[in-house]
Coordinates of C-alpha atoms in Angstrom, one line a residue:
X1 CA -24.1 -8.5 -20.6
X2 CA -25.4 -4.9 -19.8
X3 CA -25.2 -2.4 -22.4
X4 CA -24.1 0.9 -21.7
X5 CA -22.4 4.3 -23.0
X6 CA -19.1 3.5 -24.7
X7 CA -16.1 5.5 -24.2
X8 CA -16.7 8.7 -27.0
X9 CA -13.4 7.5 -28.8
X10 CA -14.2 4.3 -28.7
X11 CA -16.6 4.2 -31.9
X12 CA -14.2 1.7 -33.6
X13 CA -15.6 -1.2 -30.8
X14 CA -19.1 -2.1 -31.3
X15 CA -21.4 -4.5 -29.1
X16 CA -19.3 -6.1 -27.1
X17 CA -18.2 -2.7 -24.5
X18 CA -15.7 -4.3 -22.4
X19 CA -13.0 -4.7 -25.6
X20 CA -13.2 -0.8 -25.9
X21 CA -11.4 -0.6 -22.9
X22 CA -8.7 -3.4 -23.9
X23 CA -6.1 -1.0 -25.1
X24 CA -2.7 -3.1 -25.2
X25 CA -2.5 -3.8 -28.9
X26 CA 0.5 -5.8 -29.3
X27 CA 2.1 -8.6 -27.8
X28 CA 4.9 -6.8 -26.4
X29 CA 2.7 -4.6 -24.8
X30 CA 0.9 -7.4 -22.7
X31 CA 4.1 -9.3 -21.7
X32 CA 5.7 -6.2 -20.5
X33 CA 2.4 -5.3 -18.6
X34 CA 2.5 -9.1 -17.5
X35 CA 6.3 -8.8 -16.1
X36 CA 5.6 -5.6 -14.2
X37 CA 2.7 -7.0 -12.7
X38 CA 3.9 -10.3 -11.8
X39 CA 7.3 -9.0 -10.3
X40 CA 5.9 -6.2 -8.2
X41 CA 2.7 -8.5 -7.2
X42 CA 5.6 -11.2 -5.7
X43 CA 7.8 -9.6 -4.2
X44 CA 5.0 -7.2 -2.6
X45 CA 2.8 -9.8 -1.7
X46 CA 6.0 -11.4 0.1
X47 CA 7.4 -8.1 1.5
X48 CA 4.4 -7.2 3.2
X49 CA 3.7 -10.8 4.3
X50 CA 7.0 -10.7 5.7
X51 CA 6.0 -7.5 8.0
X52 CA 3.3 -8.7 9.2
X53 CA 4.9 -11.7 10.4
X54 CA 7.1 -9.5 12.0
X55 CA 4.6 -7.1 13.4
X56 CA 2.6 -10.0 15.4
X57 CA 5.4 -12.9 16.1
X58 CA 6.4 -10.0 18.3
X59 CA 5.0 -9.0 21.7
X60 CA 6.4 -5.9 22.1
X61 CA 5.9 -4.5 18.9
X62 CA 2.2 -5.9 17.9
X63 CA 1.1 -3.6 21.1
X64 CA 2.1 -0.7 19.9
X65 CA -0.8 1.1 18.1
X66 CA 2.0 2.2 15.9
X67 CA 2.6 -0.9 14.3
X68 CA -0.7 -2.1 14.2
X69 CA -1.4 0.5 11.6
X70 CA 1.8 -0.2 9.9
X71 CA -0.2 -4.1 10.0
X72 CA -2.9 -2.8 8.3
X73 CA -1.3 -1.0 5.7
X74 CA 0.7 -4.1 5.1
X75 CA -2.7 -6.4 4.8
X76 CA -4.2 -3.4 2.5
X77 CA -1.3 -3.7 0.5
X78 CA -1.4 -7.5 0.0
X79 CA -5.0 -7.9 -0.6
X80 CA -4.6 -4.8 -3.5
X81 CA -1.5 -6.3 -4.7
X82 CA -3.4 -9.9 -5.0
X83 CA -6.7 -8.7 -6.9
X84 CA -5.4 -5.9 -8.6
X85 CA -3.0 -8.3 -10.5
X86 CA -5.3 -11.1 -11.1
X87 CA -7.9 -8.6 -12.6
X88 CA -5.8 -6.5 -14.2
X89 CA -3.4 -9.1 -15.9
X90 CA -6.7 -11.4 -16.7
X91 CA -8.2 -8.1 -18.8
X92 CA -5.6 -6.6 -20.1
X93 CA -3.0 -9.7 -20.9
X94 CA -5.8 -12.6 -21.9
X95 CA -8.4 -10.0 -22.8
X96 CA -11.1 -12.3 -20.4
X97 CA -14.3 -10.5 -20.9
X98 CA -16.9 -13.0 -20.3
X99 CA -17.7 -11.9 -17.1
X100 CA -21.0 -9.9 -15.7
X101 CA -21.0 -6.0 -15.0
X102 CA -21.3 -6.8 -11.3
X103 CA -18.7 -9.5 -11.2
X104 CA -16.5 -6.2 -12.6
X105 CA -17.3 -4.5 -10.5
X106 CA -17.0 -6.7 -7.5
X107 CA -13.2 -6.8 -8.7
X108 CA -13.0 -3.2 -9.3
X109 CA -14.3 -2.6 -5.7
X110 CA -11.8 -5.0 -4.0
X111 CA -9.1 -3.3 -5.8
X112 CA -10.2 0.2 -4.6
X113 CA -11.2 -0.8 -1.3
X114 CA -7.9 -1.7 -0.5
X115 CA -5.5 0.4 -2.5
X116 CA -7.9 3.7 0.0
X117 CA -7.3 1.4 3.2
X118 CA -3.6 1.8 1.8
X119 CA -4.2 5.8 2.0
X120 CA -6.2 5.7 4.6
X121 CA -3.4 3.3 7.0
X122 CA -0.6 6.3 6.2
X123 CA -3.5 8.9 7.2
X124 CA -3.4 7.1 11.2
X125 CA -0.2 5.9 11.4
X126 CA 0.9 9.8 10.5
X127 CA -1.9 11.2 12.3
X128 CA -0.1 8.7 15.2
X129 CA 3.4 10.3 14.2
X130 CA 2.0 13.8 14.9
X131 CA 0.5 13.1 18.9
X132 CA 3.4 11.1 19.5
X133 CA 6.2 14.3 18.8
X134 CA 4.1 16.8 19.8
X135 CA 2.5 15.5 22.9
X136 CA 4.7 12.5 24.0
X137 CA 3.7 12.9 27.5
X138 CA 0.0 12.3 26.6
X139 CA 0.5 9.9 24.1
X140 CA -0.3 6.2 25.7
X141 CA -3.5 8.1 27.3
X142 CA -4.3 9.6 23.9
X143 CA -3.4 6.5 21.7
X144 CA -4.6 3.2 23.5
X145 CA -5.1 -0.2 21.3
X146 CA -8.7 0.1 21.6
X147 CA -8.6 3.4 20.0
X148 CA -6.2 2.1 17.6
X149 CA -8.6 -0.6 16.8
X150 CA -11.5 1.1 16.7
X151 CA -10.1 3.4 13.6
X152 CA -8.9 0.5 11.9
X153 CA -12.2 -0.6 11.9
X154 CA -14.1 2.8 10.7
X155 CA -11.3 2.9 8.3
X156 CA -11.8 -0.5 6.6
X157 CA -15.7 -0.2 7.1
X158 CA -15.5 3.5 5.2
X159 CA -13.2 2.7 2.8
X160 CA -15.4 -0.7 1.5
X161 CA -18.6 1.3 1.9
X162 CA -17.1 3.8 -0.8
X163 CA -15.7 1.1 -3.1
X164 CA -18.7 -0.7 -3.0
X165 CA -21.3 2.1 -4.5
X166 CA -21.2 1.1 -8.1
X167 CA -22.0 -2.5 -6.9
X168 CA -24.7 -0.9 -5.0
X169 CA -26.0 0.9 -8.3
X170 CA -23.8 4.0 -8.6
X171 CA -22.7 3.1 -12.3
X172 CA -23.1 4.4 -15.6
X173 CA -25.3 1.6 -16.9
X174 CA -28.2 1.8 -14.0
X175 CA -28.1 5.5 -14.3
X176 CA -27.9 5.4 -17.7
X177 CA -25.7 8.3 -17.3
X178 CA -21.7 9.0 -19.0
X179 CA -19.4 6.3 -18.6
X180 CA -15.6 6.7 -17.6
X181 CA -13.2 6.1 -20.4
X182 CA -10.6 4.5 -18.2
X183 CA -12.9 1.7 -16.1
X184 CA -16.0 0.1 -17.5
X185 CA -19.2 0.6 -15.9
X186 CA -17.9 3.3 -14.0
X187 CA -20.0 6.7 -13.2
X188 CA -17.9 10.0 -14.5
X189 CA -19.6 11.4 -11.2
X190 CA -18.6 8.4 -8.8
X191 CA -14.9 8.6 -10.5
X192 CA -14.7 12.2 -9.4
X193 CA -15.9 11.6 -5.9
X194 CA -13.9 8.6 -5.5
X195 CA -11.0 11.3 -7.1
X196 CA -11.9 13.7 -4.3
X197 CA -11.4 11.0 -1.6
X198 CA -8.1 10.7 -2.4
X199 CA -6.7 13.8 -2.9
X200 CA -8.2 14.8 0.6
X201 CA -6.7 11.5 2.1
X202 CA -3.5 12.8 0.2
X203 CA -3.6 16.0 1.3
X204 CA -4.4 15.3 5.0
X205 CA -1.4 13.2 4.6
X206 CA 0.8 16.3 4.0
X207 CA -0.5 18.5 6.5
X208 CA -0.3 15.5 9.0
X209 CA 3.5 14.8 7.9
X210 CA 4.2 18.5 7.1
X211 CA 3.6 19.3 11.3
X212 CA 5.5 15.6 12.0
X213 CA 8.6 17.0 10.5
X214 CA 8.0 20.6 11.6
X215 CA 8.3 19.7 15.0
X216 CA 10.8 16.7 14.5
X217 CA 13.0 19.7 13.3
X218 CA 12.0 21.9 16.6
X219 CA 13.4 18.6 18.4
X220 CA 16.7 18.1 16.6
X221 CA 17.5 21.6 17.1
X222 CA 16.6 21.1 20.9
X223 CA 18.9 18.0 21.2
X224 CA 21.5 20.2 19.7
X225 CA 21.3 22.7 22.4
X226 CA 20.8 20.6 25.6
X227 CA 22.8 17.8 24.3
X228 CA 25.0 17.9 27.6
X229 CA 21.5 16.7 29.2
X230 CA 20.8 14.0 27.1
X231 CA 19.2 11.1 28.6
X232 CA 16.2 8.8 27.9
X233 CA 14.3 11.8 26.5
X234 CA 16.6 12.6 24.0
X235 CA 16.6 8.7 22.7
X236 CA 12.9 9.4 22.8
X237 CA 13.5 11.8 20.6
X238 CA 16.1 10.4 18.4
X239 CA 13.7 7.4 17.9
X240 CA 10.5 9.6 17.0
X241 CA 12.6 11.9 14.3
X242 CA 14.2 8.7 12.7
X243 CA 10.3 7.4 12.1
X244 CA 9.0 10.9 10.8
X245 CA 12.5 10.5 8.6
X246 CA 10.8 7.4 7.8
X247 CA 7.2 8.5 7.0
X248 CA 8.7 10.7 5.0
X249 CA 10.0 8.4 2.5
X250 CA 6.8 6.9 2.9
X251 CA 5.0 10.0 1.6
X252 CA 7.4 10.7 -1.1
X253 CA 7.2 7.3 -2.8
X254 CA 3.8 7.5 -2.7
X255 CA 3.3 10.8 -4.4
X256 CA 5.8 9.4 -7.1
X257 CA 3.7 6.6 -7.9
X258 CA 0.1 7.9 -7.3
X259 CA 0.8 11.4 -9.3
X260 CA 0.6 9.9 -12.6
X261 CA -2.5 8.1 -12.2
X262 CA -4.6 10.9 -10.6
X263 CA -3.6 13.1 -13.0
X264 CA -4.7 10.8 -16.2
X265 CA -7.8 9.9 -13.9
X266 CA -9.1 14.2 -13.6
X267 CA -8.2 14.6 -17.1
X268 CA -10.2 11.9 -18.4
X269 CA -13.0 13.5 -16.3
X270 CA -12.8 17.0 -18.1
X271 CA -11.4 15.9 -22.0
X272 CA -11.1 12.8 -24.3
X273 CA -8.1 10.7 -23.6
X274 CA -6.7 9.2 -26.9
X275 CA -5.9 5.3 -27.3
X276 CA -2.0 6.3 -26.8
X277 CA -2.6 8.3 -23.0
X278 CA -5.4 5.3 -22.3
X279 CA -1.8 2.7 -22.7
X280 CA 0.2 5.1 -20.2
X281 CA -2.8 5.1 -18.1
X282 CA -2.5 1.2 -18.1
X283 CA 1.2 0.9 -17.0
X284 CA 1.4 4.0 -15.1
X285 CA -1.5 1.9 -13.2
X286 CA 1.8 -1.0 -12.1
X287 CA 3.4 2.5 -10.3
X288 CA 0.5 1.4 -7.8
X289 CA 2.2 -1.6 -7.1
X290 CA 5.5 -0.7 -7.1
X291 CA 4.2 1.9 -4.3
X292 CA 3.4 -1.0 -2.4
X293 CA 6.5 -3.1 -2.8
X294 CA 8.5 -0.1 -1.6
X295 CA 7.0 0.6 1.6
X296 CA 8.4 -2.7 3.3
X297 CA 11.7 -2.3 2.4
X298 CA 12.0 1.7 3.8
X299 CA 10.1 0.3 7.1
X300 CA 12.6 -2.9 7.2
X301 CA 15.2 -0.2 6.6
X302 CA 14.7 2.7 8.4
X303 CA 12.4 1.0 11.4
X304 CA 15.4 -0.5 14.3
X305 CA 12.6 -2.4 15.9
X306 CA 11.3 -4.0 12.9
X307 CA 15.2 -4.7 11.6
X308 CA 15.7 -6.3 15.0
X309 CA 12.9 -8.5 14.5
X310 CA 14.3 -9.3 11.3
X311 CA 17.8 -10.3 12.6
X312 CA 16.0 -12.5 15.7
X313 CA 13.8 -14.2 12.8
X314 CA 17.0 -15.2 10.3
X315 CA 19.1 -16.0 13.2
X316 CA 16.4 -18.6 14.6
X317 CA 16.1 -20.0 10.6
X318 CA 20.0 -20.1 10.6
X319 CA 20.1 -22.5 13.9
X320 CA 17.8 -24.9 12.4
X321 CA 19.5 -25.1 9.1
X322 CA 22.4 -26.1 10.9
X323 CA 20.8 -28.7 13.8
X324 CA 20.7 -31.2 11.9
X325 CA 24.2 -31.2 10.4
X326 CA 25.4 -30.8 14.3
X327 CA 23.1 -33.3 15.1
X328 CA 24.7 -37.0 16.8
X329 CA 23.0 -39.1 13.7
X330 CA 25.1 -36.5 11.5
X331 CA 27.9 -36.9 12.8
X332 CA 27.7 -40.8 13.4
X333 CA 26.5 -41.3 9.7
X334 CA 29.9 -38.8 8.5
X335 CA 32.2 -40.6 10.9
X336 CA 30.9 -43.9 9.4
X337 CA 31.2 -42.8 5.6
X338 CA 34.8 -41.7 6.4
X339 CA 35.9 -45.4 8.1
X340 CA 34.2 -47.0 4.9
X341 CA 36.1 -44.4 2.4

């Protein structure tokens, strides 16, 4: 295995640098870690699964560029939910080090390739948000599929092509330069670009959200006003103020469960974390996941056309449940065990 700079207050780990960073000492440590993982890795692996299934078994909604970034951050929640668990829980629960720097890192990509296509997904479908309210007459001239598809495409492109760089050779040990003390292998330099990334993602996020709700607000109060002329355009309205309601929520979860981890991320950057903040650091990292599993349920919640969707999809798995007990053979089989009773 490559050697390279050990974490500074790691001097009690020697040769083999990958155990420096396996901070869950006890066993109640890992099984906790290992619960948290595997119950938000389920259920978001099937929540999301679940939305995409309803985004594309339905005409009508899978052509809305809308949705189809709503898709994407459903896939970029799967895929993070799927490797970050498996890497994660193999490290830190079976303490598996036996693999190479770039296999590592291979992992460490995938997981931050998706988790910024997660971002990146609330970036468009809030950036959508904002042409629909404010410019509503404009907005199937302004946001076609192509267009839609064509972001999705820079996005996942941009978003691997940053994950990727200490694959490419942006890492502590081919630089020889200081290593992070929360990820091995990991440039302090590339950590507080790929820091920067984020919190400009985040931050676009709020301005783009910020003007969503600004004018949502303008139209409530309009619909107040002219409410004895309310029509089609008012529904309009109704329905594009319920979804900035909903992006909302969105944005508020995700600040909850990304605060943490940025913050013990810069601060590892500019002081020595001890063994105790490098633990929080490691569940505070599940928060990620829980992000994920939340954003399904306020979409299937707050989203009418998704709920509908939903509804059509249990009703059709209720009628089949019950064919074949209304079936003939099922009622000629009950009728004959009743004459033999």
């Amino acid at each position: 295995m490559d050697s390279c700079r050990i974490p500074a207050n790691a001097s009690k780990c020697s040769g083999n640098t990958m155990e420096c960073f396996m901070v869950l000492s006890t066993q109640a440590q890992k099984i906790s870690i290992g619960i948290l993982c595997g119950l938000f890795g389920t259920m978001c692996v099937f929540e999301n699964s679940l939305v995409l299934y309803l985004i594309f078994s339905s005409p009508g909604i899978r052509k809305k560029p809308s949705y189809l970034f709503i898709g994407s951050l459903a896939l970029a929640d799967i895929l993070a939910s799927i490797i970050f668990v498996c890497s994660f829980v193999n490290f830190h629960v079976f303490n598996e080090a036996g693999f190479s720097k770039e296999v590592f890192l291979l992992q460490l990509g995938g997981v931050n390739t998706s988790f910024s296509a997660s971002l990146s997904s609330l970036l468009l479908t809030a950036l959508d948000r904002y042409i629909s309210i404010s410019r509503p007459s404009e907005y199937k001239l302004l946001m076609t599929r192509k267009r839609a598809w064509t972001a999705l495409a820079v996005l996942w492109v941009t978003c691997a092509t940053i994950a990727g760089l200490p694959l490419l050779g942006w890492n502590c040990c081919t630089l020889d330069s200081s290593c992070s003390e929360l990820f091995p292998f990991v440039d302090d330099n590339y950590l507080s670009g790929w820091i920067c990334f984020v919190v400009v993602l985040l931050g676009c996020i709020v301005c783009a959200y910020a003007h969503v709700l600004w004018r949502a607000r303008q139209h409530v109060a309009y619909m107040e006003q002219h409410q004895a002329q309310a029509g089609k355009q008012n529904s309009r309205m109704r329905m594009d103020v319920m979804l900035a309601k909903t992006l909302a929520m969105v944005l508020a979860v995700l600040m909850l469960c990304w605060s943490p981890v940025l913050v013990l991320m810069i601060y590892s950057i500019f002081s020595r974390l001890s063994d105790r903040l490098r633990k929080v650091f490691a569940f505070c990292s599940t928060l990620c996941l829980l992000n994920s599993m939340v954003n399904p349920i306020i979409y299937a919640l707050r989203s009418k056309e998704l709920f509908s969707s939903l509804r059509r999809v249990l009703s059709h798995f209720r009628r089949q449940l019950k064919a074949p007990e209304e079936s003939p053979e099922a009622e000629s089989t009950h009728k004959s065990s009743v004459i033999e009773t």
